[in-house]
Short mmCIF file of C-alpha atoms and ligand atoms in Angstrom, two decimals:
data_model
loop_
_atom_site.label_atom_id
_atom_site.label_comp_id
_atom_site.label_asym_id
_atom_site.label_seq_id
_atom_site.Cartn_x
_atom_site.Cartn_y
_atom_site.Cartn_z
CA MET X 29 13.76 17.38 -5.93
CA PHE X 30 15.21 14.02 -4.94
CA ARG X 31 17.60 15.45 -2.37
CA SER X 32 14.83 16.85 -0.27
CA SER X 33 12.66 13.76 -0.55
CA LEU X 34 15.54 11.48 0.43
CA VAL X 35 16.57 13.71 3.30
CA ASN X 36 12.96 14.19 4.44
CA HIS X 37 12.45 10.48 4.35
CA PHE X 38 15.54 9.99 6.47
CA HIS X 39 14.43 12.63 8.94
CA GLN X 40 10.94 11.22 9.20
CA ARG X 41 12.39 7.90 10.25
CA GLN X 42 14.28 9.37 13.21
CA PRO X 43 12.60 8.72 16.55
CA ALA X 44 10.90 11.81 18.02
CA GLY X 45 13.06 13.94 20.27
CA ARG X 46 16.31 13.05 18.56
CA GLY X 47 16.51 16.12 16.38
CA ARG X 48 20.14 16.88 17.12
CA PHE X 49 21.64 13.66 15.77
CA ARG X 50 24.64 13.79 13.47
CA ARG X 51 23.77 12.78 9.95
CA PRO X 52 25.64 9.82 8.47
CA SER X 53 28.11 10.92 5.84
CA PRO X 54 26.31 9.54 2.74
CA VAL X 55 23.34 11.80 3.43
CA ALA X 56 25.58 14.76 4.24
CA GLY X 57 27.31 14.09 0.91
CA LEU X 58 24.01 14.16 -0.95
CA GLU X 59 23.32 17.59 0.49
CA ASP X 60 26.44 18.87 -1.24
CA LEU X 61 25.54 17.51 -4.64
CA ASP X 62 27.48 20.16 -6.55
CA ALA X 63 30.70 18.88 -5.06
CA LEU X 64 29.86 15.38 -6.30
CA VAL X 65 29.20 16.34 -9.92
CA PRO X 66 32.83 16.34 -11.15
CA ALA X 67 33.48 12.95 -9.51
CA VAL X 68 30.28 11.47 -10.99
CA LYS X 69 31.10 12.86 -14.44
CA ALA X 70 34.56 11.29 -14.22
CA LEU X 71 32.88 8.02 -13.19
CA GLY X 72 30.69 8.25 -16.31
CA ALA X 73 33.71 8.86 -18.52
CA ARG X 74 35.43 5.77 -17.04
CA HIS X 75 32.27 3.75 -17.63
CA ALA X 76 32.34 4.67 -21.32
CA VAL X 77 35.86 3.20 -21.40
CA TYR X 78 34.54 0.06 -19.64
CA GLY X 79 32.08 -0.28 -22.54
CA ALA X 80 28.94 0.90 -20.69
CA ARG X 81 26.53 2.61 -23.10
CA PRO X 82 23.58 4.83 -22.17
CA GLU X 83 21.11 2.03 -22.97
CA HIS X 84 22.78 -0.20 -20.38
CA TYR X 85 21.78 2.07 -17.50
CA GLN X 86 18.07 1.19 -17.46
CA PRO X 87 18.57 -2.58 -16.96
CA VAL X 88 21.09 -1.79 -14.22
CA ALA X 89 18.52 0.50 -12.57
CA GLU X 90 15.98 -2.31 -12.68
CA ALA X 91 18.49 -4.77 -11.18
CA LEU X 92 19.30 -2.28 -8.40
CA LEU X 93 15.62 -1.72 -7.55
CA TRP X 94 14.93 -5.46 -7.65
CA THR X 95 17.85 -6.09 -5.28
CA LEU X 96 16.72 -3.35 -2.89
CA ASP X 97 13.20 -4.77 -2.94
CA LYS X 98 14.47 -8.27 -2.11
CA GLY X 99 16.93 -7.02 0.49
CA LEU X 100 14.78 -4.46 2.28
CA GLY X 101 11.40 -6.18 2.07
CA GLU X 102 8.73 -4.09 3.78
CA ALA X 103 11.20 -1.27 4.39
CA PHE X 104 11.29 -0.76 0.63
CA THR X 105 8.28 1.54 0.70
CA PRO X 106 7.08 3.53 -2.35
CA ASP X 107 8.89 6.56 -0.85
CA VAL X 108 12.17 4.69 -0.64
CA LYS X 109 11.75 3.31 -4.14
CA ASP X 110 11.00 6.79 -5.45
CA ALA X 111 14.07 8.24 -3.72
CA TRP X 112 16.36 5.52 -5.12
CA THR X 113 14.87 5.89 -8.60
CA LYS X 114 15.52 9.62 -8.53
CA VAL X 115 19.04 9.27 -7.15
CA TYR X 116 19.90 6.71 -9.80
CA GLY X 117 18.38 8.89 -12.53
CA VAL X 118 20.45 11.89 -11.48
CA LEU X 119 23.61 9.78 -11.21
CA ALA X 120 23.01 8.18 -14.62
CA ALA X 121 22.28 11.52 -16.30
CA THR X 122 25.41 13.04 -14.76
CA MET X 123 27.47 10.02 -15.82
CA HIS X 124 26.10 10.33 -19.39
CA ALA X 125 27.07 14.00 -19.41
CA GLY X 126 30.58 13.14 -18.20
CA ALA X 127 30.95 10.42 -20.86
CA ALA X 128 29.74 12.78 -23.60
CA GLU X 129 32.08 15.57 -22.45
CA ALA X 130 35.03 13.18 -22.38
CA SER X 131 34.30 11.83 -25.86
CA GLY X 132 33.81 15.39 -27.15
CA ALA X 133 37.11 16.39 -25.57
CA GLN X 134 38.82 13.44 -27.27
CA ALA X 135 37.24 14.21 -30.64
CA ALA X 136 38.47 17.80 -30.41
CA GLU X 137 42.06 16.69 -29.86
C1 HEM V 220 24.44 4.98 -11.58
C2 HEM V 220 25.01 3.95 -12.21
C3 HEM V 220 26.35 3.36 -11.86
C4 HEM V 220 27.20 3.61 -10.82
C5 HEM V 220 27.01 4.60 -9.65
C6 HEM V 220 28.36 2.77 -11.00
C7 HEM V 220 29.47 2.75 -10.14
C8 HEM V 220 30.64 2.05 -10.38
C9 HEM V 220 31.85 2.18 -9.62
C10 HEM V 220 32.05 3.09 -8.41
C11 HEM V 220 32.78 1.34 -10.17
C12 HEM V 220 34.25 1.14 -9.68
C13 HEM V 220 35.24 1.55 -10.74
C14 HEM V 220 35.35 3.07 -10.95
O1 HEM V 220 35.22 3.85 -10.00
O2 HEM V 220 35.56 3.47 -12.13
C15 HEM V 220 32.15 0.70 -11.30
C16 HEM V 220 32.76 -0.21 -12.14
C17 HEM V 220 32.17 -0.79 -13.24
N1 HEM V 220 30.87 -0.61 -13.69
FE1 HEM V 220 29.54 0.67 -12.88
N2 HEM V 220 28.19 2.00 -12.11
C18 HEM V 220 26.98 2.33 -12.67
C19 HEM V 220 26.42 1.80 -13.82
C20 HEM V 220 27.01 0.85 -14.63
C21 HEM V 220 26.43 0.35 -15.86
C22 HEM V 220 25.10 0.78 -16.48
C23 HEM V 220 27.31 -0.55 -16.36
C24 HEM V 220 27.15 -1.38 -17.63
C25 HEM V 220 26.42 -2.44 -17.66
C26 HEM V 220 28.44 -0.62 -15.45
C27 HEM V 220 29.56 -1.39 -15.62
C28 HEM V 220 30.70 -1.33 -14.85
C29 HEM V 220 31.94 -2.06 -15.16
C30 HEM V 220 32.16 -3.00 -16.33
C31 HEM V 220 32.85 -1.73 -14.16
C32 HEM V 220 34.29 -2.18 -14.02
C33 HEM V 220 34.35 -3.43 -13.20
C34 HEM V 220 35.80 -3.89 -13.06
O3 HEM V 220 36.40 -4.24 -14.06
O4 HEM V 220 36.30 -3.85 -11.93
N3 HEM V 220 28.22 0.24 -14.41
N4 HEM V 220 30.85 1.13 -11.40
#
């Protein structure tokens, strides 16, 4: 599951002996994914209004990964790429679900 691989990756990068650090909030937020789902669904519904269609998400994923690769260089390891790919996939799928629910809700009105 992407959460554990992202969090494990983060933990592995901490220097030894610093086990009691406070996690930065983005990672803490990822650990409470259920709380994010309604917000990400709403984001997906807004994106449908912006004109974003499901087929637009793959090119955006590729642009994101390309940018991370250029920006992070050697730090963009296969692990990091895998974690970002999974995070994006879950976000995109949740956004699609939110867009579909919103359009279904509109159609029912
Ligand atoms: C995981 C994928 C994506 C995430 C997390 C994301 C996130 C965001 C966020 C946070 C905003 C600010 C506005 C708001 O909160 O409603 C935004 C705006 C926007 N996004 Fe995305 N986005 C994603 C994918 C896409 C895709 C695939 C497209 C279509 C090519 C797209 C097009 C837009 C547009 C047109 C805006 C409005 C810009 C403006 O007028 O200010 N996004 N996006």
